[in-house]
Tab-separated table of C-alpha atoms in Angstrom:
chain	number	residue	atom	x	y	z
K	29	UNK	CA	-67.401	-46.365	-34.051
K	30	UNK	CA	-70.313	-44.179	-32.507
K	31	UNK	CA	-72.587	-42.134	-34.727
K	32	UNK	CA	-70.710	-39.055	-33.437
K	33	UNK	CA	-67.281	-40.427	-34.550
K	34	UNK	CA	-68.715	-41.222	-38.004
K	35	UNK	CA	-70.153	-37.805	-38.262
K	36	UNK	CA	-66.730	-35.850	-37.352
K	37	UNK	CA	-64.866	-38.127	-39.704
K	38	UNK	CA	-67.649	-36.925	-42.447
K	39	UNK	CA	-68.165	-33.586	-41.677
K	40	UNK	CA	-65.095	-32.084	-39.975
K	41	UNK	CA	-62.107	-34.491	-40.212
K	42	UNK	CA	-59.663	-31.869	-39.895
K	43	UNK	CA	-61.028	-30.531	-36.750
K	44	UNK	CA	-63.397	-28.255	-35.113
K	45	UNK	CA	-63.411	-24.440	-35.381
K	46	UNK	CA	-63.014	-22.621	-32.229
K	47	UNK	CA	-65.094	-19.233	-31.625
K	48	UNK	CA	-65.259	-16.876	-28.907
K	49	UNK	CA	-68.636	-16.737	-27.123
K	50	UNK	CA	-69.129	-13.296	-27.802
K	51	UNK	CA	-69.329	-14.249	-31.504
K	52	UNK	CA	-71.960	-16.756	-31.317
K	53	UNK	CA	-73.992	-15.633	-28.411
K	54	UNK	CA	-75.213	-12.292	-27.193
K	55	UNK	CA	-75.205	-11.976	-23.381
K	56	UNK	CA	-78.038	-9.904	-21.898
K	57	UNK	CA	-78.669	-8.530	-18.463
K	58	UNK	CA	-81.731	-9.436	-16.247
K	59	UNK	CA	-84.114	-6.736	-14.930
K	60	UNK	CA	-85.732	-5.817	-11.859
K	61	UNK	CA	-88.877	-8.159	-11.229
K	62	UNK	CA	-90.492	-6.105	-8.210
K	63	UNK	CA	-93.009	-4.544	-10.645
K	64	UNK	CA	-94.340	-7.899	-11.850
K	65	UNK	CA	-97.495	-9.334	-10.897
K	66	UNK	CA	-98.040	-12.861	-10.049
K	67	UNK	CA	-98.366	-14.784	-13.221
K	68	UNK	CA	-97.124	-18.115	-15.024
K	69	UNK	CA	-93.835	-17.120	-16.481
K	70	UNK	CA	-90.682	-18.257	-14.056
K	71	UNK	CA	-88.435	-15.692	-12.752
K	72	UNK	CA	-84.873	-16.689	-12.570
K	73	UNK	CA	-82.007	-15.682	-10.008
K	74	UNK	CA	-78.676	-17.041	-9.788
K	75	UNK	CA	-80.239	-19.862	-7.202
K	76	UNK	CA	-82.801	-20.814	-9.601
K	77	UNK	CA	-86.629	-19.905	-9.828
K	78	UNK	CA	-87.603	-17.170	-7.321
K	79	UNK	CA	-91.301	-16.585	-8.377
K	80	UNK	CA	-93.577	-16.782	-11.328
K	81	UNK	CA	-94.410	-13.375	-13.052
K	82	UNK	CA	-96.984	-11.946	-15.334
K	83	UNK	CA	-94.411	-11.103	-18.165
K	84	UNK	CA	-91.441	-12.462	-19.755
K	85	UNK	CA	-88.078	-11.021	-20.798
K	86	UNK	CA	-87.352	-13.504	-23.507
K	87	UNK	CA	-89.120	-16.363	-25.072
K	88	UNK	CA	-86.517	-18.359	-27.029
K	89	UNK	CA	-84.241	-21.372	-25.917
K	90	UNK	CA	-81.453	-19.677	-23.834
K	91	UNK	CA	-78.457	-20.592	-21.414
K	92	UNK	CA	-78.834	-18.731	-18.213
K	93	UNK	CA	-75.414	-17.689	-16.536
K	94	UNK	CA	-75.334	-16.406	-13.030
K	95	UNK	CA	-73.480	-12.851	-12.784
K	96	UNK	CA	-73.334	-13.044	-8.899
K	97	UNK	CA	-73.267	-15.881	-6.319
K	98	UNK	CA	-73.187	-19.506	-7.498
K	99	UNK	CA	-71.157	-18.932	-10.599
K	100	UNK	CA	-71.400	-22.522	-11.867
K	101	UNK	CA	-75.214	-22.745	-11.471
K	102	UNK	CA	-76.041	-22.829	-15.287
K	103	UNK	CA	-79.689	-23.167	-16.471
K	104	UNK	CA	-81.062	-24.267	-19.840
K	105	UNK	CA	-84.631	-22.943	-20.272
K	106	UNK	CA	-86.766	-23.386	-23.560
K	107	UNK	CA	-89.970	-21.513	-22.550
K	108	UNK	CA	-90.578	-17.805	-21.892
K	109	UNK	CA	-88.878	-16.553	-18.718
K	110	UNK	CA	-87.747	-13.521	-16.938
K	111	UNK	CA	-84.198	-13.193	-15.078
K	112	UNK	CA	-83.278	-10.711	-12.445
K	113	UNK	CA	-79.938	-8.615	-12.289
K	114	UNK	CA	-78.015	-11.400	-10.475
K	115	UNK	CA	-77.982	-13.591	-13.804
K	116	UNK	CA	-77.529	-13.332	-17.462
K	117	UNK	CA	-79.594	-14.788	-20.229
K	118	UNK	CA	-78.247	-15.435	-23.584
K	119	UNK	CA	-79.404	-14.846	-27.235
K	120	UNK	CA	-77.985	-17.842	-29.214
K	121	UNK	CA	-76.946	-17.669	-32.913
K	122	UNK	CA	-79.144	-20.675	-33.557
K	123	UNK	CA	-77.604	-20.762	-37.341
K	124	UNK	CA	-74.340	-21.649	-35.636
K	125	UNK	CA	-75.029	-23.022	-32.165
K	126	UNK	CA	-77.886	-25.336	-30.723
K	127	UNK	CA	-78.669	-23.714	-27.387
K	128	UNK	CA	-78.746	-27.206	-25.638
K	129	UNK	CA	-75.305	-28.027	-27.028
K	130	UNK	CA	-74.100	-24.622	-25.548
K	131	UNK	CA	-75.646	-25.279	-22.121
K	132	UNK	CA	-73.683	-28.807	-22.101
K	133	UNK	CA	-70.593	-27.221	-23.159
K	134	UNK	CA	-70.679	-24.330	-20.768
K	135	UNK	CA	-71.183	-26.763	-18.021
K	136	UNK	CA	-67.739	-27.819	-18.546
K	137	UNK	CA	-65.611	-24.712	-18.379
K	138	UNK	CA	-65.668	-24.215	-14.668
K	139	UNK	CA	-67.393	-21.193	-14.361
K	140	UNK	CA	-67.790	-21.684	-10.764
K	141	UNK	CA	-64.164	-21.090	-10.471
K	142	UNK	CA	-63.893	-17.875	-12.468
K	143	UNK	CA	-64.731	-15.283	-9.688
K	144	UNK	CA	-63.996	-11.736	-10.903
K	145	UNK	CA	-64.361	-10.243	-7.469
K	146	UNK	CA	-62.945	-10.354	-4.059
K	147	UNK	CA	-66.233	-10.453	-1.879
K	148	UNK	CA	-69.474	-12.275	-3.272
K	149	UNK	CA	-68.519	-14.151	-6.325
K	150	UNK	CA	-69.262	-12.402	-9.667
K	151	UNK	CA	-68.594	-12.573	-13.388
K	152	UNK	CA	-68.571	-10.126	-16.159
K	153	UNK	CA	-69.633	-10.125	-19.661
K	154	UNK	CA	-66.392	-9.342	-21.106
K	155	UNK	CA	-64.551	-12.494	-19.490
K	156	UNK	CA	-67.387	-14.583	-20.514
K	157	UNK	CA	-67.425	-13.520	-24.069
K	158	UNK	CA	-63.749	-14.549	-24.285
K	159	UNK	CA	-64.569	-18.157	-23.702
K	160	UNK	CA	-63.531	-20.150	-26.686
K	161	UNK	CA	-66.351	-22.607	-27.711
K	162	UNK	CA	-65.949	-25.528	-30.187
K	163	UNK	CA	-68.488	-25.094	-32.885
K	164	UNK	CA	-68.952	-28.395	-34.929
K	165	UNK	CA	-71.591	-28.940	-37.673
K	166	UNK	CA	-75.109	-28.419	-36.447
K	167	UNK	CA	-75.597	-32.191	-37.136
K	168	UNK	CA	-72.704	-33.194	-34.606
K	169	UNK	CA	-74.115	-30.853	-32.039
K	170	UNK	CA	-77.678	-32.278	-32.356
K	171	UNK	CA	-76.144	-35.748	-31.940
K	172	UNK	CA	-74.389	-34.809	-28.970
K	173	UNK	CA	-77.394	-33.113	-27.565
K	174	UNK	CA	-79.386	-36.306	-28.032
K	175	UNK	CA	-76.761	-38.565	-26.648
K	176	UNK	CA	-76.220	-36.352	-23.455
K	177	UNK	CA	-79.913	-35.934	-23.014
K	178	UNK	CA	-80.394	-39.576	-22.981
K	179	UNK	CA	-77.491	-40.075	-20.699
K	180	UNK	CA	-78.741	-37.386	-18.223
K	181	UNK	CA	-82.010	-38.993	-18.017
K	182	UNK	CA	-80.622	-42.396	-17.277
K	183	UNK	CA	-78.208	-40.815	-14.804
K	184	UNK	CA	-81.083	-39.148	-13.090
K	185	UNK	CA	-83.203	-42.336	-12.875
K	186	UNK	CA	-80.222	-44.219	-11.326
K	187	UNK	CA	-79.526	-41.354	-8.780
K	188	UNK	CA	-83.298	-41.387	-7.941
K	189	UNK	CA	-83.151	-45.125	-7.410
K	190	UNK	CA	-80.068	-44.754	-5.200
K	191	UNK	CA	-81.309	-41.591	-3.350
K	192	UNK	CA	-84.572	-43.596	-2.504
K	193	UNK	CA	-82.494	-46.423	-1.138
K	194	UNK	CA	-80.112	-43.978	0.487
K	195	UNK	CA	-83.259	-42.159	2.339
K	196	UNK	CA	-84.582	-45.625	3.419
K	197	UNK	CA	-81.081	-46.241	5.032
K	198	UNK	CA	-81.402	-42.772	6.753
K	199	UNK	CA	-84.925	-43.434	8.035
K	200	UNK	CA	-83.806	-46.796	9.349
K	201	UNK	CA	-80.664	-44.879	11.072
K	202	UNK	CA	-82.886	-42.287	12.312
K	203	UNK	CA	-85.261	-44.816	13.863
K	204	UNK	CA	-82.550	-46.903	15.746
K	205	UNK	CA	-80.870	-43.799	16.641
K	206	UNK	CA	-84.363	-42.420	18.295
K	207	UNK	CA	-84.754	-45.790	19.835
K	208	UNK	CA	-81.381	-45.709	21.465
K	209	UNK	CA	-81.340	-41.985	22.346
K	210	UNK	CA	-84.958	-42.041	23.809
K	211	UNK	CA	-84.216	-45.134	25.819
K	212	UNK	CA	-85.136	-44.693	29.645
K	213	UNK	CA	-81.911	-46.359	30.442
K	214	UNK	CA	-83.359	-48.413	33.147
K	215	UNK	CA	-85.662	-45.804	34.206
K	216	UNK	CA	-83.427	-42.757	33.764
K	217	UNK	CA	-85.350	-39.725	32.047
K	218	UNK	CA	-83.779	-36.884	30.519
K	219	UNK	CA	-83.642	-34.626	33.340
K	220	UNK	CA	-80.192	-32.973	33.337
K	221	UNK	CA	-80.134	-29.260	32.027
K	222	UNK	CA	-77.355	-29.129	29.482
K	223	UNK	CA	-75.762	-26.166	31.193
K	224	UNK	CA	-74.988	-28.308	33.876
K	225	UNK	CA	-72.496	-30.447	31.824
K	226	UNK	CA	-71.330	-28.476	28.860
K	227	UNK	CA	-69.872	-24.890	28.463
K	228	UNK	CA	-71.698	-22.903	25.663
K	229	UNK	CA	-69.845	-20.824	23.377
K	230	UNK	CA	-71.516	-18.392	20.979
K	231	UNK	CA	-69.390	-18.227	17.938
K	232	UNK	CA	-68.165	-15.019	16.012
K	233	UNK	CA	-68.534	-13.663	12.444
K	234	UNK	CA	-65.753	-14.738	10.288
K	235	UNK	CA	-67.146	-13.506	6.674
K	236	UNK	CA	-64.462	-10.720	6.230
K	237	UNK	CA	-62.106	-13.019	7.015
K	238	UNK	CA	-62.558	-16.003	4.657
K	239	UNK	CA	-59.395	-16.575	2.597
K	240	UNK	CA	-58.801	-19.060	0.013
K	241	UNK	CA	-55.249	-19.529	1.224
K	242	UNK	CA	-56.472	-20.429	4.817
K	243	UNK	CA	-56.346	-23.868	6.376
K	244	UNK	CA	-58.778	-23.791	9.219
K	245	UNK	CA	-62.379	-24.805	7.939
K	246	UNK	CA	-65.277	-22.568	8.935
K	247	UNK	CA	-68.017	-24.429	10.747
K	248	UNK	CA	-71.035	-22.560	9.077
K	249	UNK	CA	-74.544	-23.588	9.198
K	250	UNK	CA	-74.389	-24.748	5.446
K	251	UNK	CA	-71.063	-26.768	6.230
K	252	UNK	CA	-72.700	-28.654	9.046
K	253	UNK	CA	-75.960	-29.308	7.171
K	254	UNK	CA	-73.832	-30.531	4.094
K	255	UNK	CA	-71.587	-32.677	6.036
K	256	UNK	CA	-68.664	-30.767	4.974
K	257	UNK	CA	-69.286	-30.586	1.424
K	258	UNK	CA	-69.657	-26.680	1.426
K	259	UNK	CA	-66.350	-25.404	2.912
K	260	UNK	CA	-64.656	-22.034	3.288
K	261	UNK	CA	-61.514	-21.384	5.155
K	262	UNK	CA	-59.618	-18.885	7.176
K	263	UNK	CA	-56.142	-18.620	8.357
K	264	UNK	CA	-55.203	-19.784	11.569
K	265	UNK	CA	-54.230	-16.175	12.706
K	266	UNK	CA	-57.671	-14.748	11.882
K	267	UNK	CA	-59.666	-17.502	13.859
K	268	UNK	CA	-61.864	-15.739	16.351
K	269	UNK	CA	-63.800	-18.659	17.545
K	270	UNK	CA	-61.676	-21.920	17.621
K	271	UNK	CA	-63.227	-25.321	17.869
K	272	UNK	CA	-61.298	-27.625	19.644
K	273	UNK	CA	-61.251	-31.665	19.650
K	274	UNK	CA	-64.358	-33.023	21.489
K	275	UNK	CA	-66.362	-29.787	20.947
K	276	UNK	CA	-69.687	-30.168	19.280
K	277	UNK	CA	-70.793	-27.444	17.082
K	278	UNK	CA	-74.408	-26.860	16.700
K	279	UNK	CA	-76.627	-24.975	14.050
K	280	UNK	CA	-78.390	-21.856	15.722
K	281	UNK	CA	-80.085	-20.355	12.900
K	282	UNK	CA	-81.701	-22.198	10.028
K	283	UNK	CA	-81.052	-21.957	6.352
K	284	UNK	CA	-83.918	-21.209	3.875
K	285	UNK	CA	-83.964	-25.089	3.243
K	286	UNK	CA	-85.261	-25.614	6.567
K	287	UNK	CA	-82.742	-28.589	7.221
K	288	UNK	CA	-79.946	-27.068	9.108
K	289	UNK	CA	-81.394	-26.032	12.482
K	290	UNK	CA	-80.084	-28.068	15.482
K	291	UNK	CA	-77.702	-30.129	13.021
K	292	UNK	CA	-74.407	-30.831	14.918
K	293	UNK	CA	-70.913	-31.451	13.890
K	294	UNK	CA	-68.199	-33.398	15.848
K	295	UNK	CA	-64.774	-31.748	16.056
K	296	UNK	CA	-62.172	-34.528	16.100
K	297	UNK	CA	-59.103	-32.696	16.049
K	298	UNK	CA	-57.428	-29.182	17.276
K	299	UNK	CA	-56.726	-26.634	15.029
K	300	UNK	CA	-58.744	-27.693	12.063
K	301	UNK	CA	-61.773	-25.856	12.443
K	302	UNK	CA	-63.264	-22.349	13.448
K	303	UNK	CA	-66.931	-21.881	14.382
K	304	UNK	CA	-68.763	-19.106	12.635
K	305	UNK	CA	-71.789	-16.746	13.505
K	306	UNK	CA	-75.172	-18.785	13.961
K	307	UNK	CA	-73.272	-21.748	15.146
K	308	UNK	CA	-72.275	-22.354	18.749
K	309	UNK	CA	-69.868	-24.855	20.358
K	310	UNK	CA	-70.719	-27.305	23.379
K	311	UNK	CA	-67.682	-28.274	25.248
K	312	UNK	CA	-68.182	-31.060	27.813
K	313	UNK	CA	-67.321	-30.139	31.218
K	314	UNK	CA	-66.239	-33.431	32.595
K	315	UNK	CA	-65.573	-36.123	30.309
K	316	UNK	CA	-65.604	-38.806	32.907
K	317	UNK	CA	-69.348	-38.209	33.242
K	318	UNK	CA	-70.183	-37.242	29.441
K	319	UNK	CA	-68.806	-38.455	26.439
K	320	UNK	CA	-68.803	-35.650	23.889
K	321	UNK	CA	-69.535	-37.928	20.752
K	322	UNK	CA	-72.642	-39.177	22.913
K	323	UNK	CA	-73.534	-35.781	23.194
K	324	UNK	CA	-72.993	-34.988	19.396
K	325	UNK	CA	-75.864	-37.490	18.786
K	326	UNK	CA	-78.125	-36.527	21.632
K	327	UNK	CA	-78.149	-32.626	20.194
K	328	UNK	CA	-78.360	-33.511	16.593
K	329	UNK	CA	-81.746	-32.535	15.293
K	330	UNK	CA	-82.765	-32.718	18.848
K	331	UNK	CA	-86.653	-32.724	19.335
K	332	UNK	CA	-86.765	-30.145	22.237
K	333	UNK	CA	-84.819	-27.673	20.243
K	334	UNK	CA	-86.884	-28.490	16.968
K	335	UNK	CA	-89.888	-27.635	18.704
K	336	UNK	CA	-89.054	-24.044	18.622
K	337	UNK	CA	-89.270	-24.096	14.646
K	338	UNK	CA	-92.764	-22.340	13.721
K	339	UNK	CA	-92.099	-23.606	10.209
K	340	UNK	CA	-92.905	-20.148	9.038
K	341	UNK	CA	-89.360	-18.327	8.947
K	342	UNK	CA	-85.754	-18.925	9.510
K	343	UNK	CA	-85.658	-19.916	13.140
K	344	UNK	CA	-83.203	-18.749	15.596
K	345	UNK	CA	-82.438	-20.851	18.791
K	346	UNK	CA	-81.734	-18.325	21.717
K	347	UNK	CA	-78.912	-19.583	24.083
K	348	UNK	CA	-81.451	-20.363	26.800
K	349	UNK	CA	-83.262	-22.756	24.628
K	350	UNK	CA	-80.061	-24.728	24.000
K	351	UNK	CA	-78.635	-24.573	27.779
K	352	UNK	CA	-81.983	-25.397	29.177
K	353	UNK	CA	-82.378	-28.651	26.743
K	354	UNK	CA	-82.671	-31.965	29.190
K	355	UNK	CA	-80.662	-34.798	28.305
K	356	UNK	CA	-80.422	-38.170	30.096
K	357	UNK	CA	-76.769	-38.947	31.281
K	358	UNK	CA	-76.380	-42.813	31.354
K	359	UNK	CA	-73.242	-44.583	32.933
K	360	UNK	CA	-70.413	-43.714	30.656
K	361	UNK	CA	-69.898	-47.453	29.676
K	362	UNK	CA	-73.581	-47.201	28.149
K	363	UNK	CA	-72.775	-44.037	26.324
K	364	UNK	CA	-69.855	-45.403	24.743
K	365	UNK	CA	-71.771	-48.398	23.463
K	366	UNK	CA	-74.375	-46.235	21.957
K	367	UNK	CA	-71.624	-44.307	20.411
K	368	UNK	CA	-70.084	-47.452	18.981
K	369	UNK	CA	-73.426	-48.472	17.334
K	370	UNK	CA	-74.306	-45.237	15.911
K	371	UNK	CA	-70.802	-44.430	14.343
K	372	UNK	CA	-71.300	-47.704	12.484
K	373	UNK	CA	-74.766	-46.659	11.158
K	374	UNK	CA	-73.381	-43.111	10.607
K	375	UNK	CA	-70.628	-44.417	8.339
K	376	UNK	CA	-72.886	-46.591	6.186
K	377	UNK	CA	-75.133	-43.639	5.495
K	378	UNK	CA	-72.512	-40.627	5.505
K	379	UNK	CA	-69.195	-41.785	4.707
K	380	UNK	CA	-68.446	-40.965	0.976
K	381	UNK	CA	-65.931	-43.584	0.779
K	382	UNK	CA	-68.302	-46.538	1.133
K	383	UNK	CA	-71.640	-47.615	0.458
K	384	UNK	CA	-74.576	-45.785	-1.452
K	385	UNK	CA	-72.945	-42.371	-1.265
K	386	UNK	CA	-70.016	-43.528	-2.820
K	387	UNK	CA	-72.116	-45.134	-5.569
K	388	UNK	CA	-74.000	-41.789	-6.059
K	389	UNK	CA	-70.568	-39.940	-6.269
K	390	UNK	CA	-69.362	-42.484	-9.051
K	391	UNK	CA	-72.463	-42.120	-10.966
K	392	UNK	CA	-71.898	-38.248	-11.037
K	393	UNK	CA	-68.192	-38.513	-11.889
K	394	UNK	CA	-68.918	-41.115	-14.707
K	395	UNK	CA	-71.435	-38.709	-16.184
K	396	UNK	CA	-69.091	-35.693	-16.225
K	397	UNK	CA	-66.348	-37.899	-17.760
K	398	UNK	CA	-68.465	-38.699	-20.705
K	399	UNK	CA	-69.908	-35.387	-21.152
K	400	UNK	CA	-66.576	-33.998	-21.015
K	401	UNK	CA	-65.216	-36.497	-23.662
K	402	UNK	CA	-68.167	-35.716	-25.970
K	403	UNK	CA	-67.583	-31.994	-26.022
K	404	UNK	CA	-63.544	-32.364	-26.484
K	405	UNK	CA	-62.720	-31.702	-30.297
K	406	UNK	CA	-59.484	-31.509	-32.100
K	407	UNK	CA	-59.185	-27.818	-33.248
K	408	UNK	CA	-59.177	-27.045	-36.910
K	409	UNK	CA	-55.831	-25.568	-37.641
K	410	UNK	CA	-56.130	-22.539	-40.163
């Protein structure tokens, strides 16, 4: 029997009281940060730390809950901080709740799925205040925090090791891909302008057409840069720029993280995808001369395109930058051999069903399972 089980049997054998969040926490709005001078106190928005200011809004342990944007992106802060209008901070009744315990519990309630608006995801205090929170004795809360802190630290160490190994695999893959694709192919240099072998299509905006009931995935810069882990949908009848099997989608405008520019996505079926603004589609004119999957590999983070990235702001690739890119077009049989090799490397690195990415996913799932179990109690019946 664990220490937590022993404490529950000793301190609350009949169950744990459920209280509404508003009974034990006061939710506060953030404030504008523009008047702050530069300083040492972190300024939080819904995406995390935005900057550091010379004043703080609150100086006690708190759970920060996004009001707009990434609703499930919670933060636990135990040093003085400032929050802007897109994120709430909380004043926790420490006589009833340990703030870190509240943070762990709130991570289990699915805030990311509790959107209260039709456009930009948003949350309200009234909804948050009605969330039921199990409030076991403080000694039990402290033990849960101790266990989850230890588990979180261990999980982070394991993830760091796996991420390092995965990064090494990616570097190996990138090396071999570069060697294969920069080969002169028996003296053949990259001399063919892309516009000679592909049709360029600039995608249209679909933001106002996003629909959770849609079945066509939207090819956005974020979708492509995360390899499909960030997905929005539109209905088939609302598609403005359909992507067809064999098309190569390419990111024209970078994201703030600087890792999306010139990333590519290979469309493997008709009717499943629509390209969004800031993404273009490249359609091979003659598949007897150019293998579309070969094109996908050639254009992914193409060095000629990345040369336009100043590193200062979010670069946008003009149509002419892309269509004037020079590529080598070896015999089709050579292209197919290269595709076969790179497909195998890509599967080892990217496919979530095998290899290290699957191990990472398993670790995260295991952590979530144990966290949720620790924070599930029998309810005290009055």
